[in-house]
Amino acid sequence: MSGAGALSLPVLRVALYEGRGAEPLDGAQRFAVMQTLLDRGYRVTRVGAGGAAAPARADDGNALAVLGRFTERQPGEAVADSGGRVWFRDIAGATADGVAAVVDAIRGECEVREPGAWKPWFPVIDFDRCTNCMQCLSFCLFDVYGVSKGGQIQVQNHDNCKTDCPACSRVCPEVAILFPKYRHGPIHGGEIQADDVRREAMKVDISALLGGDIYAALRDRSAKAKSRFSKERDEERALKERQKCLVKLQENLDIPAEVLASLPSLEDIQAKAEAAKARAQAAVDAAAAAARQEG
Amino acid sequence: MPETPTTAAPAPNLIYCRCAYARVVPRKVKDGVLEALAASGADFDAVPDLCEMSARRDPRLAEIAAAGGATIAACYPRAVRWLFSSAGAPLDGERVTILNMREETAEAVVESMLKPNDGEGR
């Protein structure tokens, strides 16, 4: 299932119950079970003798599986005070994979989000740095960004973002856009050095040379290459220079080839870019008007 | 019957993020931290991916933020702070400690997680 729909579905959570009425697991078993469930995308709360049980409540709209080596008979399935469904399963003697199979089976009984169906890759804005300039909104062709009622830039469609593409963070003049799963700093959230700001500013300048239509330029690259044999020598050289520049730009922005391959037509890109620019400008104008009114 | 499902009690303030959908946190570190937490007998909340919870605005993030004090083993503190903030659950920087499993050793993370709570964040 794609994005917004899948994100709005409840999740199945797991409580590894070792409190009253259940025997504790040893450390190695607990580790193996938790590691296996986490790697399958399940959230697991370890609940020990102290019974710190709040995160295992079924009152947040999510489903809950309570697993344990129970010494007392369990109801199998119950309904929490809030109406949320709760499953109890005895895991005595089960291996970690066996426990995972039990949880997978419970997931099959209820309508919950499939763990791992979406790789969480999206921009996160550092509002200590963001100046609300809207360059990211203008740049992104995939409607990831939007504007709040108060005129502030925000990430609105997380699952529209193209996995492994950090290009919008490269055009941010303030290095205010993070991708926590990115390989390198400062985009991964590491501390920002003065050199980082200078380097990113330089890349913004490169993109500005292309009139900001970076995606259109990159999309145009292959079409131009096809017609190169019909060109005069000088034009050919100019084309090669331009292509070299665009390859460098793609590398600088770290745009994955898959993203380029999936870009819409040039006309669509230009139309989207125009619409995004208009939205950004409207937001900037609205914010300026609000500031004037306050002043 | 266990009281778990409906009992309101203080939530564990130890949060472990597995970063299950990427390879940016060294496996040795995240396994080492999880293994030590599991062996410690402490109550803790292990989540597959804080980013995904942020995108979903999972209510648990607001619970963690509202509780005040918490220790979170995840990635870069700046990223974690803004992930919570973008989910409408800003963290109290004074009372929340964020440990970076991308940079620190498992031993250092575990030591910080399991030491008695002094109420000071990092």
mmCIF file of N, CA and C in Angstrom, chain A residues 112-212:
data_model
loop_
_atom_site.group_PDB
_atom_site.id
_atom_site.type_symbol
_atom_site.label_atom_id
_atom_site.label_comp_id
_atom_site.label_asym_id
_atom_site.label_seq_id
_atom_site.Cartn_x
_atom_site.Cartn_y
_atom_site.Cartn_z
ATOM 1 N N VAL A 112 -3.968 -3.765 10.125
ATOM 2 C CA VAL A 112 -2.905 -2.871 10.603
ATOM 3 C C VAL A 112 -1.882 -2.685 9.496
ATOM 4 N N ARG A 113 -1.042 -1.707 9.685
ATOM 5 C CA ARG A 113 -0.035 -1.382 8.683
ATOM 6 C C ARG A 113 0.998 -2.510 8.582
ATOM 7 N N GLU A 114 1.419 -2.787 7.368
ATOM 8 C CA GLU A 114 2.436 -3.812 7.172
ATOM 9 C C GLU A 114 3.803 -3.227 7.522
ATOM 10 N N PRO A 115 4.471 -3.796 8.512
ATOM 11 C CA PRO A 115 5.766 -3.221 8.898
ATOM 12 C C PRO A 115 6.766 -3.276 7.744
ATOM 13 N N GLY A 116 7.488 -2.200 7.544
ATOM 14 C CA GLY A 116 8.534 -2.195 6.527
ATOM 15 C C GLY A 116 8.037 -1.974 5.109
ATOM 16 N N ALA A 117 6.730 -1.739 4.939
ATOM 17 C CA ALA A 117 6.203 -1.557 3.581
ATOM 18 C C ALA A 117 6.712 -0.247 2.976
ATOM 19 N N TRP A 118 7.074 0.691 3.820
ATOM 20 C CA TRP A 118 7.578 1.979 3.344
ATOM 21 C C TRP A 118 8.899 2.275 4.045
ATOM 22 N N LYS A 119 9.933 2.560 3.276
ATOM 23 C CA LYS A 119 11.198 2.963 3.894
ATOM 24 C C LYS A 119 11.066 4.425 4.293
ATOM 25 N N PRO A 120 11.161 4.703 5.583
ATOM 26 C CA PRO A 120 10.928 6.092 6.023
ATOM 27 C C PRO A 120 12.071 7.025 5.602
ATOM 28 N N TRP A 121 11.935 7.614 4.446
ATOM 29 C CA TRP A 121 12.923 8.548 3.917
ATOM 30 C C TRP A 121 12.191 9.835 3.572
ATOM 31 N N PHE A 122 12.504 10.896 4.283
ATOM 32 C CA PHE A 122 11.832 12.173 4.036
ATOM 33 C C PHE A 122 12.640 13.284 4.706
ATOM 34 N N PRO A 123 12.436 14.517 4.278
ATOM 35 C CA PRO A 123 13.198 15.615 4.883
ATOM 36 C C PRO A 123 12.652 16.014 6.248
ATOM 37 N N VAL A 124 13.551 16.442 7.097
ATOM 38 C CA VAL A 124 13.187 16.952 8.421
ATOM 39 C C VAL A 124 13.769 18.368 8.503
ATOM 40 N N ILE A 125 12.938 19.308 8.867
ATOM 41 C CA ILE A 125 13.396 20.712 8.857
ATOM 42 C C ILE A 125 13.917 21.136 10.235
ATOM 43 N N ASP A 126 15.101 21.708 10.236
ATOM 44 C CA ASP A 126 15.686 22.274 11.454
ATOM 45 C C ASP A 126 15.232 23.734 11.520
ATOM 46 N N PHE A 127 14.213 23.989 12.329
ATOM 47 C CA PHE A 127 13.643 25.341 12.366
ATOM 48 C C PHE A 127 14.512 26.340 13.133
ATOM 49 N N ASP A 128 15.592 25.851 13.739
ATOM 50 C CA ASP A 128 16.558 26.804 14.300
ATOM 51 C C ASP A 128 17.330 27.485 13.166
ATOM 52 N N ARG A 129 17.360 26.862 11.988
ATOM 53 C CA ARG A 129 18.110 27.400 10.857
ATOM 54 C C ARG A 129 17.221 27.903 9.719
ATOM 55 N N CYS A 130 16.053 27.302 9.571
ATOM 56 C CA CYS A 130 15.183 27.618 8.427
ATOM 57 C C CYS A 130 14.758 29.093 8.453
ATOM 58 N N THR A 131 14.826 29.736 7.290
ATOM 59 C CA THR A 131 14.396 31.135 7.194
ATOM 60 C C THR A 131 13.070 31.257 6.433
ATOM 61 N N ASN A 132 12.444 30.113 6.159
ATOM 62 C CA ASN A 132 11.154 30.107 5.464
ATOM 63 C C ASN A 132 11.253 30.727 4.063
ATOM 64 N N CYS A 133 12.387 30.483 3.393
ATOM 65 C CA CYS A 133 12.595 31.106 2.081
ATOM 66 C C CYS A 133 11.820 30.385 0.971
ATOM 67 N N MET A 134 11.366 29.162 1.233
ATOM 68 C CA MET A 134 10.512 28.389 0.313
ATOM 69 C C MET A 134 11.269 27.822 -0.888
ATOM 70 N N GLN A 135 12.597 27.857 -0.868
ATOM 71 C CA GLN A 135 13.344 27.274 -1.994
ATOM 72 C C GLN A 135 13.063 25.780 -2.121
ATOM 73 N N CYS A 136 12.930 25.106 -0.988
ATOM 74 C CA CYS A 136 12.664 23.658 -1.026
ATOM 75 C C CYS A 136 11.306 23.389 -1.671
ATOM 76 N N LEU A 137 10.329 24.220 -1.325
ATOM 77 C CA LEU A 137 8.990 24.043 -1.895
ATOM 78 C C LEU A 137 9.022 24.275 -3.407
ATOM 79 N N SER A 138 9.774 25.297 -3.817
ATOM 80 C CA SER A 138 9.879 25.592 -5.255
ATOM 81 C C SER A 138 10.602 24.476 -5.995
ATOM 82 N N PHE A 139 11.582 23.889 -5.317
ATOM 83 C CA PHE A 139 12.444 22.921 -5.980
ATOM 84 C C PHE A 139 11.814 21.537 -6.110
ATOM 85 N N CYS A 140 11.127 21.096 -5.081
ATOM 86 C CA CYS A 140 10.645 19.709 -5.057
ATOM 87 C C CYS A 140 9.485 19.517 -6.039
ATOM 88 N N LEU A 141 9.641 18.531 -6.905
ATOM 89 C CA LEU A 141 8.607 18.255 -7.915
ATOM 90 C C LEU A 141 7.569 17.270 -7.420
ATOM 91 N N PHE A 142 7.770 16.764 -6.211
ATOM 92 C CA PHE A 142 6.938 15.639 -5.784
ATOM 93 C C PHE A 142 5.962 16.014 -4.661
ATOM 94 N N ASP A 143 5.768 17.310 -4.477
ATOM 95 C CA ASP A 143 4.780 17.816 -3.501
ATOM 96 C C ASP A 143 5.029 17.317 -2.079
ATOM 97 N N VAL A 144 6.289 17.146 -1.739
ATOM 98 C CA VAL A 144 6.615 16.731 -0.369
ATOM 99 C C VAL A 144 6.346 17.884 0.606
ATOM 100 N N TYR A 145 6.649 19.101 0.143
ATOM 101 C CA TYR A 145 6.517 20.273 1.011
ATOM 102 C C TYR A 145 5.167 20.955 0.830
ATOM 103 N N GLY A 146 4.770 21.648 1.865
ATOM 104 C CA GLY A 146 3.574 22.466 1.807
ATOM 105 C C GLY A 146 3.745 23.619 2.783
ATOM 106 N N VAL A 147 2.704 24.381 2.938
ATOM 107 C CA VAL A 147 2.769 25.554 3.806
ATOM 108 C C VAL A 147 1.645 25.442 4.840
ATOM 109 N N SER A 148 1.971 25.717 6.098
ATOM 110 C CA SER A 148 0.961 25.643 7.156
ATOM 111 C C SER A 148 0.000 26.826 7.030
ATOM 112 N N LYS A 149 -1.095 26.776 7.793
ATOM 113 C CA LYS A 149 -2.035 27.899 7.769
ATOM 114 C C LYS A 149 -1.352 29.188 8.199
ATOM 115 N N GLY A 150 -0.341 29.047 9.045
ATOM 116 C CA GLY A 150 0.392 30.213 9.513
ATOM 117 C C GLY A 150 1.472 30.678 8.554
ATOM 118 N N GLY A 151 1.568 30.043 7.385
ATOM 119 C CA GLY A 151 2.530 30.480 6.377
ATOM 120 C C GLY A 151 3.925 29.893 6.548
ATOM 121 N N GLN A 152 4.032 28.828 7.350
ATOM 122 C CA GLN A 152 5.361 28.253 7.560
ATOM 123 C C GLN A 152 5.549 26.999 6.700
ATOM 124 N N ILE A 153 6.753 26.900 6.147
ATOM 125 C CA ILE A 153 7.076 25.702 5.355
ATOM 126 C C ILE A 153 6.971 24.469 6.246
ATOM 127 N N GLN A 154 6.474 23.372 5.687
ATOM 128 C CA GLN A 154 6.423 22.126 6.449
ATOM 129 C C GLN A 154 6.437 20.935 5.502
ATOM 130 N N VAL A 155 6.814 19.805 6.033
ATOM 131 C CA VAL A 155 6.783 18.566 5.264
ATOM 132 C C VAL A 155 5.370 18.006 5.407
ATOM 133 N N GLN A 156 4.677 17.876 4.268
ATOM 134 C CA GLN A 156 3.270 17.467 4.343
ATOM 135 C C GLN A 156 3.027 16.069 3.789
ATOM 136 N N ASN A 157 3.799 15.684 2.796
ATOM 137 C CA ASN A 157 3.582 14.373 2.172
ATOM 138 C C ASN A 157 4.877 13.562 2.250
ATOM 139 N N HIS A 158 5.119 13.017 3.438
ATOM 140 C CA HIS A 158 6.388 12.323 3.683
ATOM 141 C C HIS A 158 6.645 11.215 2.669
ATOM 142 N N ASP A 159 5.582 10.488 2.349
ATOM 143 C CA ASP A 159 5.792 9.313 1.509
ATOM 144 C C ASP A 159 5.821 9.629 0.020
ATOM 145 N N ASN A 160 5.746 10.899 -0.334
ATOM 146 C CA ASN A 160 5.993 11.283 -1.736
ATOM 147 C C ASN A 160 7.488 11.392 -2.015
ATOM 148 N N CYS A 161 8.282 11.485 -0.963
ATOM 149 C CA CYS A 161 9.723 11.723 -1.125
ATOM 150 C C CYS A 161 10.381 10.507 -1.779
ATOM 151 N N LYS A 162 11.351 10.794 -2.641
ATOM 152 C CA LYS A 162 12.021 9.725 -3.377
ATOM 153 C C LYS A 162 13.159 9.157 -2.535
ATOM 154 N N THR A 163 13.080 7.872 -2.264
ATOM 155 C CA THR A 163 14.058 7.214 -1.389
ATOM 156 C C THR A 163 15.487 7.485 -1.848
ATOM 157 N N ASP A 164 16.306 7.867 -0.892
ATOM 158 C CA ASP A 164 17.740 8.125 -1.068
ATOM 159 C C ASP A 164 18.053 9.418 -1.821
ATOM 160 N N CYS A 165 17.043 10.215 -2.148
ATOM 161 C CA CYS A 165 17.302 11.493 -2.829
ATOM 162 C C CYS A 165 17.320 12.633 -1.801
ATOM 163 N N PRO A 166 18.463 13.270 -1.599
ATOM 164 C CA PRO A 166 18.538 14.374 -0.645
ATOM 165 C C PRO A 166 18.642 15.729 -1.339
ATOM 166 N N ALA A 167 18.204 15.796 -2.621
ATOM 167 C CA ALA A 167 18.502 16.973 -3.442
ATOM 168 C C ALA A 167 17.982 18.271 -2.846
ATOM 169 N N CYS A 168 16.795 18.248 -2.212
ATOM 170 C CA CYS A 168 16.258 19.501 -1.663
ATOM 171 C C CYS A 168 17.162 20.049 -0.561
ATOM 172 N N SER A 169 17.815 19.140 0.171
ATOM 173 C CA SER A 169 18.710 19.629 1.226
ATOM 174 C C SER A 169 19.919 20.328 0.610
ATOM 175 N N ARG A 170 20.248 19.930 -0.626
ATOM 176 C CA ARG A 170 21.394 20.549 -1.302
ATOM 177 C C ARG A 170 21.086 21.956 -1.804
ATOM 178 N N VAL A 171 19.814 22.236 -2.041
ATOM 179 C CA VAL A 171 19.491 23.583 -2.522
ATOM 180 C C VAL A 171 19.070 24.506 -1.378
ATOM 181 N N CYS A 172 19.048 23.981 -0.158
ATOM 182 C CA CYS A 172 18.698 24.832 0.981
ATOM 183 C C CYS A 172 19.889 25.714 1.328
ATOM 184 N N PRO A 173 19.726 27.019 1.264
ATOM 185 C CA PRO A 173 20.868 27.902 1.504
ATOM 186 C C PRO A 173 21.306 27.948 2.965
ATOM 187 N N GLU A 174 20.473 27.434 3.853
ATOM 188 C CA GLU A 174 20.794 27.509 5.287
ATOM 189 C C GLU A 174 21.177 26.153 5.883
ATOM 190 N N VAL A 175 21.300 25.137 5.027
ATOM 191 C CA VAL A 175 21.608 23.775 5.511
ATOM 192 C C VAL A 175 20.609 23.381 6.612
ATOM 193 N N ALA A 176 19.348 23.688 6.370
ATOM 194 C CA ALA A 176 18.314 23.475 7.394
ATOM 195 C C ALA A 176 17.504 22.205 7.154
ATOM 196 N N ILE A 177 17.841 21.466 6.095
ATOM 197 C CA ILE A 177 17.059 20.261 5.795
ATOM 198 C C ILE A 177 17.897 19.019 6.086
ATOM 199 N N LEU A 178 17.350 18.151 6.909
ATOM 200 C CA LEU A 178 18.048 16.927 7.296
ATOM 201 C C LEU A 178 17.383 15.713 6.657
ATOM 202 N N PHE A 179 18.184 14.729 6.410
ATOM 203 C CA PHE A 179 17.688 13.391 6.104
ATOM 204 C C PHE A 179 18.409 12.461 7.076
ATOM 205 N N PRO A 180 17.721 12.052 8.157
ATOM 206 C CA PRO A 180 18.426 11.301 9.204
ATOM 207 C C PRO A 180 19.098 10.017 8.727
ATOM 208 N N LYS A 181 18.624 9.446 7.616
ATOM 209 C CA LYS A 181 19.236 8.202 7.139
ATOM 210 C C LYS A 181 20.296 8.447 6.069
ATOM 211 N N TYR A 182 20.654 9.700 5.846
ATOM 212 C CA TYR A 182 21.677 10.006 4.833
ATOM 213 C C TYR A 182 23.053 9.582 5.368
ATOM 214 N N ARG A 183 23.954 9.296 4.434
ATOM 215 C CA ARG A 183 25.262 8.773 4.824
ATOM 216 C C ARG A 183 26.165 9.845 5.425
ATOM 217 N N HIS A 184 26.081 11.065 4.912
ATOM 218 C CA HIS A 184 27.089 12.055 5.264
ATOM 219 C C HIS A 184 26.500 13.268 5.986
ATOM 220 N N GLY A 185 27.404 13.923 6.733
ATOM 221 C CA GLY A 185 27.011 15.145 7.420
ATOM 222 C C GLY A 185 27.197 16.350 6.534
ATOM 223 N N PRO A 186 26.574 17.456 6.868
ATOM 224 C CA PRO A 186 25.685 17.626 8.014
ATOM 225 C C PRO A 186 24.228 17.223 7.709
ATOM 226 N N ILE A 187 23.997 16.688 6.485
ATOM 227 C CA ILE A 187 22.608 16.374 6.109
ATOM 228 C C ILE A 187 22.036 15.276 7.024
ATOM 229 N N HIS A 188 22.896 14.401 7.564
ATOM 230 C CA HIS A 188 22.381 13.342 8.443
ATOM 231 C C HIS A 188 22.015 13.855 9.831
ATOM 232 N N GLY A 189 22.274 15.132 10.079
ATOM 233 C CA GLY A 189 21.895 15.702 11.374
ATOM 234 C C GLY A 189 23.084 16.015 12.260
ATOM 235 N N GLY A 190 24.280 15.735 11.761
ATOM 236 C CA GLY A 190 25.480 16.077 12.535
ATOM 237 C C GLY A 190 25.618 17.588 12.667
ATOM 238 N N GLU A 191 26.499 17.968 13.550
ATOM 239 C CA GLU A 191 26.687 19.407 13.769
ATOM 240 C C GLU A 191 27.199 20.082 12.497
ATOM 241 N N ILE A 192 26.804 21.332 12.304
ATOM 242 C CA ILE A 192 27.161 22.058 11.078
ATOM 243 C C ILE A 192 28.393 22.923 11.320
ATOM 244 N N GLN A 193 29.356 22.779 10.418
ATOM 245 C CA GLN A 193 30.579 23.587 10.490
ATOM 246 C C GLN A 193 30.469 24.721 9.455
ATOM 247 N N ALA A 194 31.321 25.730 9.630
ATOM 248 C CA ALA A 194 31.305 26.869 8.704
ATOM 249 C C ALA A 194 31.576 26.403 7.264
ATOM 250 N N ASP A 195 32.465 25.426 7.113
ATOM 251 C CA ASP A 195 32.787 24.903 5.782
ATOM 252 C C ASP A 195 31.559 24.284 5.111
ATOM 253 N N ASP A 196 30.725 23.641 5.921
ATOM 254 C CA ASP A 196 29.509 23.022 5.367
ATOM 255 C C ASP A 196 28.618 24.092 4.740
ATOM 256 N N VAL A 197 28.456 25.196 5.447
ATOM 257 C CA VAL A 197 27.589 26.272 4.952
ATOM 258 C C VAL A 197 28.154 26.823 3.649
ATOM 259 N N ARG A 198 29.469 27.022 3.613
ATOM 260 C CA ARG A 198 30.108 27.555 2.390
ATOM 261 C C ARG A 198 29.904 26.595 1.222
ATOM 262 N N ARG A 199 30.135 25.302 1.488
ATOM 263 C CA ARG A 199 30.036 24.300 0.416
ATOM 264 C C ARG A 199 28.608 24.227 -0.128
ATOM 265 N N GLU A 200 27.637 24.204 0.776
ATOM 266 C CA GLU A 200 26.252 24.117 0.323
ATOM 267 C C GLU A 200 25.850 25.370 -0.451
ATOM 268 N N ALA A 201 26.330 26.519 0.008
ATOM 269 C CA ALA A 201 26.009 27.774 -0.676
ATOM 270 C C ALA A 201 26.548 27.749 -2.104
ATOM 271 N N MET A 202 27.723 27.122 -2.277
ATOM 272 C CA MET A 202 28.320 27.047 -3.604
ATOM 273 C C MET A 202 27.435 26.215 -4.534
ATOM 274 N N LYS A 203 26.875 25.123 -3.990
ATOM 275 C CA LYS A 203 26.011 24.270 -4.816
ATOM 276 C C LYS A 203 24.731 25.003 -5.210
ATOM 277 N N VAL A 204 24.233 25.798 -4.290
ATOM 278 C CA VAL A 204 23.045 26.591 -4.615
ATOM 279 C C VAL A 204 23.367 27.535 -5.769
ATOM 280 N N ASP A 205 24.589 28.100 -5.736
ATOM 281 C CA ASP A 205 24.992 28.996 -6.820
ATOM 282 C C ASP A 205 25.028 28.252 -8.153
ATOM 283 N N ILE A 206 25.534 27.022 -8.125
ATOM 284 C CA ILE A 206 25.594 26.233 -9.368
ATOM 285 C C ILE A 206 24.188 26.027 -9.914
ATOM 286 N N SER A 207 23.267 25.685 -9.017
ATOM 287 C CA SER A 207 21.903 25.446 -9.499
ATOM 288 C C SER A 207 21.269 26.730 -10.020
ATOM 289 N N ALA A 208 21.643 27.860 -9.398
ATOM 290 C CA ALA A 208 21.094 29.139 -9.836
ATOM 291 C C ALA A 208 21.532 29.461 -11.268
ATOM 292 N N LEU A 209 22.732 29.007 -11.651
ATOM 293 C CA LEU A 209 23.212 29.245 -13.013
ATOM 294 C C LEU A 209 22.283 28.597 -14.041
ATOM 295 N N LEU A 210 21.610 27.554 -13.616
ATOM 296 C CA LEU A 210 20.697 26.875 -14.530
ATOM 297 C C LEU A 210 19.287 27.425 -14.407
ATOM 298 N N GLY A 211 19.167 28.546 -13.793
ATOM 299 C CA GLY A 211 17.857 29.170 -13.689
ATOM 300 C C GLY A 211 16.938 28.456 -12.728
ATOM 301 N N GLY A 212 17.500 27.575 -11.900
ATOM 302 C CA GLY A 212 16.687 26.875 -10.924
ATOM 303 C C GLY A 212 15.973 25.669 -11.498
#
